[in-house]
Short mmCIF file of C-alpha atoms in Angstrom, two decimals:
data_model
loop_
_atom_site.label_atom_id
_atom_site.label_comp_id
_atom_site.label_asym_id
_atom_site.label_seq_id
_atom_site.Cartn_x
_atom_site.Cartn_y
_atom_site.Cartn_z
CA MET U 1 32.71 2.69 6.13
CA THR U 2 35.58 1.21 4.24
CA THR U 3 35.22 -1.17 1.08
CA ASP U 4 35.77 -4.28 2.70
CA SER U 5 33.33 -3.82 5.39
CA PRO U 6 30.95 -6.79 5.91
CA GLU U 7 27.60 -5.06 5.02
CA GLU U 8 24.50 -6.49 6.90
CA ILE U 9 21.05 -6.51 4.98
CA VAL U 10 17.96 -7.06 7.42
CA THR U 11 14.48 -7.20 5.62
CA ALA U 12 10.95 -6.35 6.61
CA ALA U 13 7.34 -6.13 5.32
CA LEU U 14 4.54 -4.04 6.23
CA ILE U 15 1.07 -5.32 6.40
CA VAL U 16 -1.90 -2.55 6.79
CA ILE U 17 -5.09 -3.78 8.04
CA GLY U 18 -8.27 -2.11 7.31
CA ASP U 19 -11.02 -2.35 5.13
CA GLU U 20 -11.27 1.53 5.05
CA VAL U 21 -8.06 1.99 3.25
CA LEU U 22 -9.23 -0.46 0.48
CA SER U 23 -12.39 1.37 0.07
CA GLY U 24 -10.67 4.62 -0.02
CA ARG U 25 -12.22 6.14 2.96
CA THR U 26 -9.17 6.38 5.06
CA LYS U 27 -6.12 7.52 2.96
CA ASP U 28 -3.19 5.70 4.51
CA LYS U 29 -0.32 7.48 5.96
CA ASN U 30 1.71 4.62 7.47
CA ILE U 31 3.14 3.07 4.55
CA GLY U 32 5.05 6.51 3.52
CA TYR U 33 6.17 7.00 7.18
CA VAL U 34 7.07 3.20 7.67
CA ALA U 35 9.59 3.21 4.68
CA ASP U 36 11.33 6.47 5.45
CA ARG U 37 12.05 5.09 8.77
CA MET U 38 13.17 2.01 7.58
CA THR U 39 15.54 3.38 5.19
CA GLU U 40 16.99 5.52 7.89
CA VAL U 41 17.73 2.89 10.13
CA GLY U 42 18.85 0.33 7.74
CA VAL U 43 16.09 -1.96 6.97
CA ASP U 44 15.05 -2.80 3.62
CA LEU U 45 11.12 -2.75 3.50
CA ARG U 46 10.54 -5.29 0.81
CA GLU U 47 6.85 -5.68 0.51
CA VAL U 48 3.83 -4.16 1.78
CA ARG U 49 0.44 -5.44 1.71
CA ILE U 50 -3.08 -3.73 2.23
CA VAL U 51 -5.62 -6.54 3.90
CA ALA U 52 -9.05 -6.40 4.87
CA ASP U 53 -10.38 -6.86 8.22
CA ASP U 54 -10.81 -10.71 7.68
CA GLU U 55 -9.08 -12.77 10.02
CA ASP U 56 -8.19 -15.45 7.18
CA ASP U 57 -6.41 -12.58 5.01
CA ILE U 58 -4.53 -11.15 8.24
CA VAL U 59 -3.55 -14.95 9.13
CA ALA U 60 -2.22 -15.85 5.42
CA ALA U 61 -0.52 -12.49 4.84
CA VAL U 62 1.29 -12.78 8.24
CA ASN U 63 2.35 -16.30 7.76
CA ALA U 64 3.41 -15.61 4.19
CA LEU U 65 5.97 -12.64 5.14
CA ARG U 66 7.11 -13.91 8.60
CA THR U 67 9.06 -16.59 7.29
CA ARG U 68 10.30 -14.46 4.42
CA TYR U 69 11.52 -11.20 5.94
CA ASP U 70 13.32 -10.43 9.60
CA HIS U 71 11.06 -8.15 10.58
CA VAL U 72 7.10 -8.31 9.84
CA PHE U 73 4.89 -5.11 11.03
CA THR U 74 1.36 -4.58 10.98
CA THR U 75 -0.78 -1.47 11.57
CA GLY U 76 -4.74 -1.27 12.53
CA GLY U 77 -7.04 -3.35 13.79
CA ILE U 78 -6.13 -3.19 17.48
CA GLY U 79 -8.78 -1.21 19.19
CA PRO U 80 -11.81 -2.09 21.09
CA THR U 81 -14.48 -3.25 18.43
CA HIS U 82 -15.76 -6.22 16.52
CA ASP U 83 -13.56 -5.23 13.47
CA ASP U 84 -10.39 -4.82 15.55
CA ILE U 85 -9.45 -8.88 15.10
CA THR U 86 -5.59 -8.24 14.45
CA ALA U 87 -4.35 -9.86 18.00
CA ASP U 88 -6.47 -12.88 17.27
CA ALA U 89 -5.33 -13.47 13.91
CA VAL U 90 -1.23 -12.90 14.80
CA ALA U 91 -2.18 -15.47 17.52
CA ARG U 92 -3.45 -17.88 15.35
CA ALA U 93 -0.92 -17.29 12.67
CA LEU U 94 1.75 -17.94 15.48
CA GLY U 95 0.03 -20.70 16.86
CA ARG U 96 -0.38 -19.15 20.22
CA ALA U 97 -2.70 -18.83 23.07
CA ILE U 98 -4.29 -15.14 23.66
CA ASP U 99 -5.62 -13.69 26.62
CA VAL U 100 -6.22 -10.47 28.74
CA ASP U 101 -2.23 -9.61 30.02
CA GLU U 102 -2.43 -8.03 32.88
CA ARG U 103 0.68 -5.87 31.80
CA ALA U 104 -1.60 -4.40 29.07
CA LEU U 105 -4.42 -3.96 31.16
CA ASP U 106 -2.35 -1.84 33.52
CA LYS U 107 -1.59 0.36 30.92
CA LEU U 108 -5.10 0.49 29.77
CA LEU U 109 -5.93 1.58 33.69
CA GLU U 110 -3.50 4.29 33.63
CA ILE U 111 -6.35 6.32 31.40
CA ILE U 112 -9.54 4.62 31.71
CA PRO U 113 -11.27 4.94 35.38
CA ARG U 114 -11.93 1.36 36.27
CA ASP U 115 -15.74 1.97 36.11
CA GLU U 116 -15.24 2.84 32.50
CA MET U 117 -13.67 -0.60 31.80
CA ASN U 118 -15.70 -2.78 30.03
CA GLU U 119 -15.44 -5.95 27.84
CA ALA U 120 -15.04 -4.37 24.77
CA ARG U 121 -12.50 -2.41 26.29
CA LEU U 122 -10.73 -5.42 27.51
CA ARG U 123 -9.97 -6.24 23.95
CA MET U 124 -7.16 -3.93 23.83
CA ALA U 125 -5.46 -5.91 26.83
CA ARG U 126 -5.29 -9.14 24.83
CA MET U 127 -2.11 -10.24 23.67
CA PRO U 128 -0.94 -13.49 22.64
CA ASP U 129 1.30 -15.55 24.98
CA GLY U 130 4.98 -14.42 24.80
CA ALA U 131 4.25 -11.00 23.68
CA VAL U 132 6.33 -8.09 24.17
CA LEU U 133 4.73 -4.70 25.02
CA ILE U 134 5.32 -1.64 22.66
CA ASP U 135 5.01 1.30 24.39
CA ASN U 136 2.16 4.15 23.18
CA THR U 137 2.58 7.38 24.90
CA VAL U 138 -0.19 8.88 23.38
CA SER U 139 -3.16 6.76 24.34
CA ARG U 140 -1.44 4.16 26.12
CA ALA U 141 -3.05 0.95 25.02
CA PRO U 142 -0.07 -0.71 23.71
CA GLY U 143 1.01 -2.70 20.48
CA PHE U 144 3.19 -6.17 20.85
CA SER U 145 5.86 -8.01 19.33
CA VAL U 146 5.71 -12.07 19.46
CA ASP U 147 8.76 -13.33 17.40
CA ASN U 148 9.34 -11.06 14.22
CA VAL U 149 5.88 -9.97 14.09
CA HIS U 150 5.27 -6.41 15.48
CA VAL U 151 1.77 -5.39 15.94
CA MET U 152 1.02 -1.54 15.99
CA ALA U 153 -2.03 0.94 15.96
CA GLY U 154 -3.41 2.15 12.41
CA VAL U 155 -3.91 5.89 13.99
CA PRO U 156 -0.84 7.58 12.52
CA SER U 157 0.30 9.71 15.45
CA ILE U 158 -0.15 6.25 17.66
CA MET U 159 1.45 4.17 15.39
CA GLN U 160 4.50 6.70 15.12
CA SER U 161 4.81 6.76 19.03
CA MET U 162 5.06 2.81 18.83
CA LEU U 163 8.04 2.43 16.17
CA ASP U 164 9.66 5.17 18.54
CA ASP U 165 9.53 2.71 21.08
CA LEU U 166 9.95 -0.45 19.14
CA LEU U 167 13.06 0.68 16.54
CA PRO U 168 15.63 0.74 19.16
CA ARG U 169 15.33 -2.97 19.78
CA LEU U 170 15.05 -4.04 16.51
CA LYS U 171 17.91 -5.71 14.89
CA THR U 172 18.85 -3.50 11.76
CA GLY U 173 21.14 -3.31 8.93
CA THR U 174 24.02 -1.40 7.23
CA VAL U 175 22.16 1.86 6.23
CA MET U 176 21.62 2.35 2.48
CA GLN U 177 22.87 5.61 1.17
CA SER U 178 21.47 7.24 -1.90
CA ARG U 179 22.19 10.06 -4.05
CA SER U 180 19.38 11.87 -6.02
CA LEU U 181 20.32 13.71 -9.53
CA PRO U 182 17.71 15.52 -10.92
CA THR U 183 18.11 16.01 -14.65
CA ASN U 184 16.10 17.65 -17.58
CA HIS U 185 16.37 14.39 -19.73
CA ARG U 186 13.32 12.51 -20.39
CA GLU U 187 14.19 8.87 -19.37
CA GLY U 188 14.27 7.43 -22.93
CA ASP U 189 17.13 9.65 -23.61
CA ILE U 190 19.00 8.26 -21.22
CA ALA U 191 17.89 4.71 -20.38
CA GLY U 192 20.08 2.90 -22.88
CA PRO U 193 23.46 4.37 -21.13
CA LEU U 194 21.99 4.18 -17.63
CA GLY U 195 21.30 0.59 -18.25
CA GLU U 196 24.84 0.07 -19.17
CA LEU U 197 25.87 1.86 -15.77
CA GLN U 198 23.60 -0.72 -14.18
CA LYS U 199 25.67 -3.79 -15.54
CA ALA U 200 28.82 -2.19 -14.65
CA PHE U 201 27.41 -1.21 -11.26
CA PRO U 202 25.68 -4.31 -9.87
CA ASP U 203 26.07 -3.32 -6.30
CA VAL U 204 24.54 0.09 -6.53
CA SER U 205 20.77 0.32 -7.51
CA MET U 206 20.10 2.54 -10.21
CA GLY U 207 16.61 4.04 -10.57
CA SER U 208 14.94 6.30 -13.24
CA TYR U 209 11.87 8.40 -11.90
CA PRO U 210 10.10 10.31 -14.50
CA HIS U 211 8.25 13.61 -13.56
CA TYR U 212 5.33 15.00 -15.82
CA ASP U 213 4.41 18.52 -15.82
CA ARG U 214 1.46 19.52 -18.33
CA GLU U 215 3.99 22.76 -19.18
CA THR U 216 7.56 21.35 -19.11
CA GLY U 217 6.35 17.72 -20.21
CA PHE U 218 8.97 14.84 -18.86
CA THR U 219 12.04 15.18 -16.95
CA THR U 220 13.92 12.44 -14.89
CA THR U 221 15.60 12.08 -11.68
CA VAL U 222 18.05 9.17 -11.19
CA VAL U 223 18.55 7.83 -7.82
CA LEU U 224 21.70 5.83 -7.18
CA ARG U 225 21.56 3.74 -3.91
CA ALA U 226 24.26 1.52 -2.45
CA ARG U 227 25.61 0.45 1.07
CA GLU U 228 28.86 1.34 0.34
CA ALA U 229 29.79 5.23 0.33
CA ALA U 230 33.00 4.60 -2.23
CA ARG U 231 30.90 2.54 -4.98
CA LEU U 232 28.40 5.08 -4.48
CA ASP U 233 31.01 7.80 -5.20
CA GLU U 234 32.28 5.62 -8.27
CA ALA U 235 28.95 5.47 -9.57
CA GLU U 236 27.77 9.06 -8.94
CA ALA U 237 30.72 10.79 -10.81
CA ARG U 238 30.02 7.64 -14.18
CA VAL U 239 26.48 8.71 -14.17
CA ARG U 240 27.10 12.73 -13.65
CA ALA U 241 29.56 12.01 -17.23
CA MET U 242 27.01 10.19 -18.76
CA LEU U 243 24.46 12.78 -18.52
CA ALA U 244 26.44 15.65 -19.41
CA ALA U 245 27.32 14.04 -22.27
CA THR U 246 24.03 13.21 -23.23
CA ALA U 247 23.25 16.79 -23.08
CA GLU U 248 25.87 17.65 -25.32
CA ALA U 249 25.07 15.36 -27.94
CA ARG U 250 21.76 16.56 -27.85
CA ARG U 251 22.36 20.17 -28.31
CA MET O 1 -32.60 -1.01 -6.23
CA THR O 2 -35.27 -3.50 -4.42
CA THR O 3 -34.49 -5.49 -1.61
CA ASP O 4 -34.96 -8.80 -3.95
CA SER O 5 -32.63 -7.23 -6.86
CA PRO O 6 -29.87 -9.72 -7.26
CA GLU O 7 -26.26 -8.53 -5.99
CA GLU O 8 -23.44 -8.80 -7.85
CA ILE O 9 -19.79 -8.67 -6.02
CA VAL O 10 -16.88 -7.87 -8.53
CA THR O 11 -13.67 -8.26 -6.70
CA ALA O 12 -9.82 -6.80 -7.52
CA ALA O 13 -6.64 -6.51 -6.43
CA LEU O 14 -3.58 -3.66 -7.16
CA ILE O 15 -0.17 -4.36 -7.35
CA VAL O 16 2.31 -1.46 -6.81
CA ILE O 17 5.41 -1.59 -8.65
CA GLY O 18 8.33 0.29 -7.19
CA ASP O 19 11.68 0.47 -5.33
CA GLU O 20 10.96 4.08 -4.52
CA VAL O 21 8.01 3.84 -3.03
CA LEU O 22 9.23 0.84 -0.86
CA SER O 23 12.03 3.12 0.01
CA GLY O 24 10.13 5.94 1.01
CA ARG O 25 11.44 8.32 -2.10
CA THR O 26 8.37 8.32 -3.82
CA LYS O 27 4.92 8.55 -1.37
CA ASP O 28 2.53 6.48 -3.88
CA LYS O 29 -0.64 8.47 -4.89
CA ASN O 30 -2.42 5.61 -6.77
CA ILE O 31 -3.82 3.45 -3.91
CA GLY O 32 -6.32 5.74 -2.88
CA TYR O 33 -7.30 6.87 -6.33
CA VAL O 34 -7.57 3.61 -7.43
CA ALA O 35 -9.35 2.86 -3.95
CA ASP O 36 -12.17 5.76 -4.36
CA ARG O 37 -12.73 4.85 -8.16
CA MET O 38 -13.35 1.20 -7.37
CA THR O 39 -15.89 2.28 -4.87
CA GLU O 40 -17.40 4.53 -7.27
CA VAL O 41 -18.16 1.83 -10.06
CA GLY O 42 -18.89 -1.33 -7.67
CA VAL O 43 -15.69 -3.24 -7.57
CA ASP O 44 -14.25 -4.33 -4.01
CA LEU O 45 -10.62 -3.45 -3.79
CA ARG O 46 -10.06 -6.51 -1.54
CA GLU O 47 -6.11 -6.28 -1.14
CA VAL O 48 -3.28 -4.17 -2.25
CA ARG O 49 0.66 -5.00 -2.62
CA ILE O 50 3.69 -3.00 -2.91
CA VAL O 51 6.66 -5.41 -4.43
CA ALA O 52 10.26 -4.29 -5.82
CA ASP O 53 11.14 -3.98 -9.32
CA ASP O 54 12.29 -7.86 -9.34
CA GLU O 55 10.63 -9.63 -11.74
CA ASP O 56 10.04 -12.83 -9.49
CA ASP O 57 8.50 -10.63 -6.71
CA ILE O 58 6.23 -9.24 -9.59
CA VAL O 59 5.35 -12.78 -11.53
CA ALA O 60 4.46 -13.98 -7.59
CA ALA O 61 1.82 -11.26 -6.93
CA VAL O 62 0.14 -11.27 -10.41
CA ASN O 63 -0.17 -15.24 -10.10
CA ALA O 64 -1.39 -15.33 -6.76
CA LEU O 65 -4.11 -12.36 -7.26
CA ARG O 66 -4.96 -13.34 -10.73
CA THR O 67 -7.21 -16.40 -9.79
CA ARG O 68 -8.35 -15.15 -6.51
CA TYR O 69 -9.78 -11.81 -8.00
CA ASP O 70 -11.95 -10.68 -10.79
CA HIS O 71 -9.73 -7.95 -11.79
CA VAL O 72 -5.73 -7.12 -11.09
CA PHE O 73 -4.77 -3.70 -11.72
CA THR O 74 -0.81 -3.08 -11.42
CA THR O 75 0.77 0.63 -11.70
CA GLY O 76 4.51 1.31 -12.17
CA GLY O 77 7.57 0.01 -14.06
CA ILE O 78 6.33 0.48 -17.89
CA GLY O 79 8.62 3.13 -18.84
CA PRO O 80 12.08 2.76 -21.17
CA THR O 81 14.46 2.10 -18.26
CA HIS O 82 16.06 -0.99 -17.11
CA ASP O 83 14.23 -0.98 -14.13
CA ASP O 84 10.90 -0.90 -16.02
CA ILE O 85 10.37 -4.96 -16.33
CA THR O 86 6.28 -5.11 -15.50
CA ALA O 87 5.48 -6.01 -19.12
CA ASP O 88 7.98 -8.80 -18.98
CA ALA O 89 6.93 -10.13 -15.34
CA VAL O 90 3.14 -9.82 -16.40
CA ALA O 91 4.06 -11.93 -19.63
CA ARG O 92 6.09 -14.73 -17.96
CA ALA O 93 3.19 -15.01 -15.21
CA LEU O 94 0.81 -15.51 -17.85
CA GLY O 95 2.69 -17.63 -19.98
CA ARG O 96 2.60 -15.56 -23.06
CA ALA O 97 5.46 -14.32 -25.52
CA ILE O 98 6.14 -10.80 -25.60
CA ASP O 99 7.35 -8.44 -28.77
CA VAL O 100 7.04 -4.87 -30.05
CA ASP O 101 3.32 -4.23 -30.62
CA GLU O 102 2.50 -2.39 -33.90
CA ARG O 103 -0.46 -0.61 -32.35
CA ALA O 104 1.53 0.69 -29.46
CA LEU O 105 4.61 1.66 -31.61
CA ASP O 106 2.58 3.52 -33.62
CA LYS O 107 1.17 5.15 -30.46
CA LEU O 108 4.48 6.05 -29.57
CA LEU O 109 5.41 7.77 -32.85
CA GLU O 110 3.04 10.01 -32.46
CA ILE O 111 4.88 12.02 -29.67
CA ILE O 112 8.35 10.45 -30.48
CA PRO O 113 10.16 11.99 -33.56
CA ARG O 114 11.45 8.66 -35.44
CA ASP O 115 14.94 9.76 -35.43
CA GLU O 116 14.50 9.94 -31.33
CA MET O 117 13.14 6.15 -31.30
CA ASN O 118 15.54 4.23 -29.77
CA GLU O 119 16.12 0.59 -28.29
CA ALA O 120 15.14 2.08 -24.55
CA ARG O 121 11.85 3.60 -25.95
CA LEU O 122 11.06 0.78 -28.23
CA ARG O 123 10.66 -1.09 -24.60
CA MET O 124 7.47 1.03 -24.04
CA ALA O 125 5.95 -0.79 -27.05
CA ARG O 126 6.50 -4.34 -26.05
CA MET O 127 3.04 -6.18 -25.22
CA PRO O 128 2.03 -9.73 -24.56
CA ASP O 129 0.69 -11.85 -27.06
CA GLY O 130 -3.02 -10.71 -26.77
CA ALA O 131 -3.00 -7.58 -25.29
CA VAL O 132 -5.42 -4.96 -25.57
CA LEU O 133 -4.03 -1.57 -25.38
CA ILE O 134 -5.23 1.01 -22.75
CA ASP O 135 -5.17 4.70 -24.04
CA ASN O 136 -3.04 7.23 -22.14
CA THR O 137 -3.87 10.76 -23.21
CA VAL O 138 -1.20 12.27 -21.60
CA SER O 139 1.63 10.84 -22.98
CA ARG O 140 0.68 8.44 -25.29
CA ALA O 141 2.61 5.03 -24.54
CA PRO O 142 -0.10 2.77 -23.76
CA GLY O 143 -0.92 0.25 -20.99
CA PHE O 144 -2.42 -2.77 -21.45
CA SER O 145 -4.93 -5.58 -20.50
CA VAL O 146 -4.21 -9.31 -20.90
CA ASP O 147 -6.66 -12.29 -19.38
CA ASN O 148 -7.99 -10.15 -15.97
CA VAL O 149 -4.28 -8.19 -15.68
CA HIS O 150 -4.34 -4.36 -16.48
CA VAL O 151 -0.82 -2.82 -16.64
CA MET O 152 -1.00 0.57 -15.85
CA ALA O 153 1.65 3.96 -15.52
CA GLY O 154 2.93 4.77 -12.11
CA VAL O 155 3.19 8.62 -12.77
CA PRO O 156 -0.33 9.57 -11.23
CA SER O 157 -1.70 11.69 -13.86
CA ILE O 158 -1.03 8.97 -16.27
CA MET O 159 -2.25 6.54 -14.30
CA GLN O 160 -5.93 8.34 -13.86
CA SER O 161 -5.83 8.60 -17.88
CA MET O 162 -5.33 4.82 -18.08
CA LEU O 163 -8.10 4.14 -15.54
CA ASP O 164 -10.50 6.59 -17.42
CA ASP O 165 -10.08 4.34 -20.79
CA LEU O 166 -10.19 1.25 -19.18
CA LEU O 167 -12.93 1.02 -16.33
CA PRO O 168 -15.92 1.53 -19.11
CA ARG O 169 -14.78 -1.57 -20.63
CA LEU O 170 -14.49 -3.63 -17.15
CA LYS O 171 -16.94 -5.82 -15.58
CA THR O 172 -18.43 -3.98 -12.66
CA GLY O 173 -20.88 -5.07 -9.91
CA THR O 174 -23.62 -3.55 -7.73
CA VAL O 175 -22.16 -0.32 -5.95
CA MET O 176 -21.73 -0.25 -1.77
CA GLN O 177 -23.59 2.54 -0.51
CA SER O 178 -22.13 4.12 2.59
CA ARG O 179 -23.54 6.43 5.55
CA SER O 180 -20.66 8.02 7.63
CA LEU O 181 -21.84 8.96 11.41
CA PRO O 182 -19.78 11.02 13.20
CA THR O 183 -19.75 10.92 16.73
CA ASN O 184 -17.98 12.23 20.02
CA HIS O 185 -18.25 9.15 21.59
CA ARG O 186 -14.89 7.09 22.13
CA GLU O 187 -14.74 3.66 20.56
CA GLY O 188 -14.91 2.03 23.89
CA ASP O 189 -17.99 3.33 24.66
CA ILE O 190 -20.38 2.24 22.05
CA ALA O 191 -17.89 -1.00 21.19
CA GLY O 192 -19.94 -3.55 22.60
CA PRO O 193 -23.71 -2.37 21.29
CA LEU O 194 -22.28 -1.65 17.91
CA GLY O 195 -20.67 -5.40 17.70
CA GLU O 196 -24.41 -6.41 18.88
CA LEU O 197 -26.08 -4.53 15.83
CA GLN O 198 -23.02 -5.74 13.55
CA LYS O 199 -24.28 -9.51 14.49
CA ALA O 200 -28.15 -8.37 13.89
CA PHE O 201 -26.98 -7.09 10.31
CA PRO O 202 -24.69 -9.82 8.75
CA ASP O 203 -25.19 -7.79 5.32
CA VAL O 204 -24.32 -4.16 6.54
CA SER O 205 -20.61 -3.90 6.94
CA MET O 206 -20.43 -1.61 10.09
CA GLY O 207 -16.69 -0.20 11.05
CA SER O 208 -15.62 2.09 13.62
CA TYR O 209 -12.90 4.64 13.12
CA PRO O 210 -11.23 6.38 15.82
CA HIS O 211 -9.63 9.76 15.38
CA TYR O 212 -7.25 10.99 17.83
CA ASP O 213 -6.62 15.03 18.25
CA ARG O 214 -3.92 15.93 21.24
CA GLU O 215 -6.98 18.48 22.24
CA THR O 216 -10.37 16.90 22.14
CA GLY O 217 -8.85 13.18 22.43
CA PHE O 218 -10.73 10.15 20.79
CA THR O 219 -13.92 10.59 18.87
CA THR O 220 -15.28 8.16 16.32
CA THR O 221 -16.88 7.82 12.89
CA VAL O 222 -19.03 4.97 12.56
CA VAL O 223 -19.14 4.13 8.71
CA LEU O 224 -22.06 1.54 7.75
CA ARG O 225 -21.60 -0.04 4.32
CA ALA O 226 -24.10 -2.36 2.04
CA ARG O 227 -25.22 -3.00 -1.44
CA GLU O 228 -29.20 -2.66 -0.36
CA ALA O 229 -30.40 0.78 0.41
CA ALA O 230 -33.20 -0.52 2.51
CA ARG O 231 -30.91 -2.46 4.85
CA LEU O 232 -28.62 0.41 5.00
CA ASP O 233 -31.82 2.59 6.21
CA GLU O 234 -32.76 0.20 8.54
CA ALA O 235 -29.00 -0.19 10.20
CA GLU O 236 -28.52 3.46 10.01
CA ALA O 237 -32.07 3.99 12.22
CA ARG O 238 -30.76 1.35 14.79
CA VAL O 239 -27.15 2.68 15.14
CA ARG O 240 -28.51 6.29 15.40
CA ALA O 241 -30.60 5.22 18.09
CA MET O 242 -27.89 3.32 19.84
CA LEU O 243 -25.68 6.40 19.39
CA ALA O 244 -28.47 8.58 21.18
CA ALA O 245 -29.04 5.93 24.07
CA THR O 246 -25.22 6.10 24.84
CA ALA O 247 -24.74 10.02 24.89
CA GLU O 248 -27.96 9.71 27.10
CA ALA O 249 -26.43 7.23 29.59
CA ARG O 250 -23.35 8.69 29.81
CA ARG O 251 -24.64 12.50 30.65
#
């Protein structure tokens, strides 16, 4: 990438749906996974919301985020039970009709014998008008995309399979590159000069992350992020020099 | 608790602040912890938002949630560096002035020698007008409460220490009791009758959580939650009977 290449910024938000995450019963594993994958493919995850199994709450979150970001992902609430209301909520948010989709039903019938198909399981084939199916290689029941809203399962292995199917057809941007610089400095020792360097490099995001260990006390990792490698190199050299000078001054 | 005791519902939201969580670099450990503690003390965690180190985003989240829920917690962004902007954002959201607070400064001076106090570290003593300090037994630098907004550190051990100090003075409600019923049924086998039971027990939340294992396929845990033990007993008996009848029917 050269310094004058156009950078493309593509943004996303994630909505995690489920009472069980809010009650603490289930510890979410999807947020960190989606965050990692978005970073890899060049999509900026800008916001995450965890909401209850409540149709109004889901509709409000979908509508707040779909106009603000390029992509909105949801996880959870697409099974066969009464608390699985994501598909209906997304249809309502987008003003679309929703009904059993024959393509989705065919996928379900790949693993569910016809005599075990019941009203509850049929719910998993409900898709809003115009839905594009998202493949599920684990247990078949598909997710779907409508406009820029992408509806996935909550079970991590299934969500990951859906993301594999979905990602290749999503618009992505320039990948953000990063450099991680671990140091023994405490944050307060470097905060002043790091803040000055951030001002000098407005296009390089400089983060400072403290670690605390009962034995060794505080240490800090400085993380630099930018879409342009040349600027990142420049910033890294300046930050490394600052870290060395601070170490010298503290001897 | 008797069946006619008044039930008190107290609600909360959590705002996790930090680019590093959205980029995937840091895997959040605070959401699950806060969720568990809230459930223990009888506070309904209703919503979580993860937002970037962006003042406008933080202000918007604080203002959206503080009017809607009894308590709003924040984690992250209260260190000494330029990306630590939570205190200023919360002050702006609440329309309060913010400046160095002598009580907070005293706490910092318990661990930072006077000759190492600098402008950056002084930032950790900035508190909005009217702040009540939240103790940090790990590294001293305090969090604070203003109105119903409670600002805590992002480092998990420090956040946990702050929550220990904060919780005893927070208004809490009737503790939600729960029963967890693991079954070998697939969700689709019990979804119909479970939905009917949910209608019969509107005051008992019935959740259905699928587990997927490559070897054994899908199993399900049914979780019942209510504030009233007697109703929970009744619902549990009915759900257990339904699970047994379904097993019998599938023989």
